[in-house]
């Protein structure tokens, strides 16, 4: 079960049919999912029709309507800020901007191949073509990111269709895989074992001193002997932590590529 607007819903069976994936819902099992619900669903009236059959009760008046690990006043401020931003129209897409971005990376992608085809594979043409191709791929990644958030078109199906073209055809990665992981990331951002962006290899891709300590404690808890626990903490904390929780783009990209293949 989970809570949305103080109403309690049994999603045990529905979670397997959830369009956003079962794990997104399971991350909020036994918790208040109001803010995640508001953020993920653009057509809330349609979604609430499916919720009616799942309703099993309401919270008692003395029960808080937010996650216990979050500060109520701060949460209310963010909710008010979101409403203000929506009323100001700051979340409305600029179609000209997105069209120029789309045209931009198509031209760069074509130019990368034309440079190599016309000038050959000597050092300078190869480097120029590689630069064009790299910039195009980065722009494609961010463009499909906005499409995955349904931020470009008003209707989700048009976002999904163009996202498939960009990430599946032009980048060679499955859109369903990316959406599955990224939905979890925004459902529980920076929550270890729930945010896939942090669920990298526990030794090689442990990011940040705080996270490394948490990983090492988890590994130590699973260790069978005292020496295994000492080794797990020393190994992760001393050698593989990156100070001040600064994300390494190189490690993230490498981990993402490994995940996409596996």
Coordinates of C-alpha atoms in Angstrom, one line a residue, residues 39-227:
X39 CA 5.4 14.9 -10.6
X40 CA 5.1 11.8 -12.7
X41 CA 1.5 12.1 -14.0
X42 CA 0.5 14.9 -16.3
X43 CA -3.1 13.7 -16.9
X44 CA -4.0 13.2 -13.3
X45 CA -7.8 13.0 -13.9
X46 CA -7.2 9.9 -16.1
X47 CA -4.9 8.3 -13.6
X48 CA -7.3 8.9 -10.7
X49 CA -9.9 6.8 -12.5
X50 CA -7.7 3.8 -12.1
X51 CA -7.0 4.6 -8.4
X52 CA -10.7 4.4 -7.4
X53 CA -10.7 0.6 -7.5
X54 CA -7.5 0.5 -5.4
X55 CA -8.7 2.7 -2.6
X56 CA -8.8 0.9 0.8
X57 CA -9.0 3.8 3.3
X58 CA -7.8 7.2 4.5
X59 CA -5.2 8.4 7.0
X60 CA -6.3 9.2 10.5
X61 CA -6.4 12.9 11.2
X62 CA -3.3 12.7 13.5
X63 CA -1.2 10.9 10.8
X64 CA 1.3 13.1 8.9
X65 CA 0.8 13.4 5.1
X66 CA 4.5 13.3 4.2
X67 CA 7.5 11.1 4.4
X68 CA 8.8 10.9 8.0
X69 CA 12.4 11.6 6.9
X70 CA 11.4 14.9 5.3
X71 CA 10.8 18.3 7.0
X72 CA 7.2 19.3 6.7
X73 CA 7.8 23.1 6.3
X74 CA 10.4 22.5 3.6
X75 CA 8.1 20.1 1.8
X76 CA 5.2 22.6 1.8
X77 CA 7.5 25.3 0.5
X78 CA 8.5 23.2 -2.5
X79 CA 4.9 22.3 -3.2
X80 CA 4.0 26.0 -3.2
X81 CA 7.0 26.7 -5.4
X82 CA 5.9 24.1 -7.9
X83 CA 2.3 25.5 -8.1
X84 CA 3.7 29.0 -8.6
X85 CA 6.0 27.8 -11.5
X86 CA 3.1 26.0 -13.2
X87 CA 0.9 29.1 -12.9
X88 CA 3.7 31.2 -14.4
X89 CA 3.9 28.9 -17.4
X90 CA 7.5 28.1 -16.9
X91 CA 7.0 24.4 -17.5
X92 CA 5.4 25.0 -21.0
X93 CA 7.6 23.7 -23.8
X94 CA 9.2 26.0 -26.3
X95 CA 8.7 24.1 -29.6
X96 CA 11.1 26.3 -31.5
X97 CA 13.9 25.7 -29.0
X98 CA 13.4 21.9 -29.2
X99 CA 13.2 21.9 -33.0
X100 CA 16.5 23.8 -33.2
X101 CA 18.1 21.3 -30.8
X102 CA 16.8 18.4 -32.9
X103 CA 18.1 20.0 -36.1
X104 CA 21.3 20.9 -34.4
X105 CA 22.4 17.3 -33.5
X106 CA 21.1 15.9 -36.8
X107 CA 23.4 18.3 -38.7
X108 CA 26.3 17.5 -36.4
X109 CA 25.8 13.8 -36.7
X110 CA 25.7 14.0 -40.5
X111 CA 28.7 16.3 -40.6
X112 CA 30.8 13.8 -38.6
X113 CA 30.3 11.1 -41.1
X114 CA 30.6 13.5 -44.1
X115 CA 34.0 14.8 -42.9
X116 CA 35.4 11.3 -42.6
X117 CA 33.9 10.2 -45.9
X118 CA 35.1 13.2 -47.9
X119 CA 38.5 13.9 -46.3
X120 CA 39.5 10.3 -45.3
X121 CA 40.6 8.9 -42.0
X122 CA 43.8 10.8 -41.5
X123 CA 44.4 12.4 -38.1
X124 CA 42.8 15.8 -38.5
X125 CA 39.6 14.8 -40.3
X126 CA 39.2 11.9 -37.8
X127 CA 39.5 14.3 -34.8
X128 CA 37.1 16.8 -36.3
X129 CA 34.6 14.1 -37.2
X130 CA 34.9 12.6 -33.7
X131 CA 34.3 16.0 -32.1
X132 CA 31.2 16.5 -34.2
X133 CA 29.9 13.0 -33.4
X134 CA 30.6 13.4 -29.6
X135 CA 28.8 16.7 -29.4
X136 CA 25.8 15.2 -31.3
X137 CA 25.6 12.2 -29.1
X138 CA 25.7 14.3 -25.9
X139 CA 22.9 16.6 -27.3
X140 CA 20.9 13.5 -28.3
X141 CA 21.2 12.2 -24.7
X142 CA 19.8 15.3 -23.2
X143 CA 17.1 15.7 -25.8
X144 CA 15.8 12.1 -25.3
X145 CA 16.0 12.9 -21.5
X146 CA 13.4 15.7 -22.0
X147 CA 11.4 13.4 -24.2
X148 CA 11.5 10.7 -21.5
X149 CA 10.1 13.3 -19.1
X150 CA 7.3 14.1 -21.6
X151 CA 8.5 17.7 -21.5
X152 CA 8.5 18.4 -25.3
X153 CA 5.0 17.5 -26.5
X154 CA 1.7 17.7 -24.5
X155 CA 0.7 14.2 -25.4
X156 CA 2.9 11.5 -23.9
X157 CA 2.7 9.2 -27.0
X158 CA 4.5 11.8 -29.2
X159 CA 7.2 12.1 -26.6
X160 CA 7.6 8.4 -26.5
X161 CA 7.7 8.0 -30.2
X162 CA 10.4 10.6 -30.8
X163 CA 12.3 9.3 -27.9
X164 CA 12.5 5.9 -29.5
X165 CA 13.8 7.4 -32.7
X166 CA 16.5 9.4 -30.8
X167 CA 17.7 6.9 -28.2
X168 CA 17.0 3.6 -30.0
X169 CA 17.9 4.5 -33.6
X170 CA 20.4 7.3 -33.2
X171 CA 22.1 6.3 -30.0
X172 CA 21.6 2.5 -30.0
X173 CA 20.1 2.2 -26.5
X174 CA 16.6 0.9 -25.5
X175 CA 14.2 3.7 -24.4
X176 CA 12.3 1.3 -22.1
X177 CA 15.5 0.5 -20.3
X178 CA 16.4 4.1 -19.8
X179 CA 12.9 5.1 -18.7
X180 CA 12.8 2.2 -16.2
X181 CA 16.0 3.4 -14.5
X182 CA 15.4 7.1 -14.8
X183 CA 11.9 6.9 -13.3
X184 CA 13.4 5.2 -10.2
X185 CA 16.0 7.9 -10.1
X186 CA 13.4 10.7 -9.8
X187 CA 11.2 8.7 -7.6
X188 CA 14.0 8.3 -5.0
X189 CA 16.8 10.6 -6.0
X190 CA 20.1 9.9 -4.2
X191 CA 18.6 7.1 -2.1
X192 CA 21.1 4.3 -1.9
X193 CA 19.7 0.9 -3.2
X194 CA 16.7 2.7 -4.7
X195 CA 18.3 5.3 -7.0
X196 CA 19.8 3.3 -10.0
X197 CA 22.3 6.2 -10.5
X198 CA 23.9 5.2 -7.2
X199 CA 23.5 1.4 -7.7
X200 CA 26.8 1.0 -9.5
X201 CA 29.5 -1.5 -8.8
X202 CA 30.0 -1.3 -4.9
X203 CA 33.8 -1.2 -5.2
X204 CA 34.7 0.6 -8.5
X205 CA 31.9 3.1 -8.7
X206 CA 31.2 4.1 -5.1
X207 CA 30.8 7.9 -5.2
X208 CA 31.4 10.1 -2.2
X209 CA 32.7 9.6 1.3
X210 CA 29.3 9.4 2.8
X211 CA 28.0 6.9 0.3
X212 CA 31.2 4.8 0.5
X213 CA 30.7 4.5 4.3
X214 CA 27.1 3.4 3.7
X215 CA 28.2 0.8 1.1
X216 CA 31.0 -0.5 3.4
X217 CA 28.6 -0.8 6.3
X218 CA 26.2 -2.8 4.1
X219 CA 28.9 -5.1 2.9
X220 CA 30.2 -5.5 6.4
X221 CA 26.8 -6.4 7.6
X222 CA 26.6 -9.1 5.0
X223 CA 30.2 -10.4 5.8
X224 CA 30.5 -13.7 7.6
X225 CA 33.6 -13.0 9.7
X226 CA 35.2 -10.1 11.6
X227 CA 38.1 -10.0 9.1

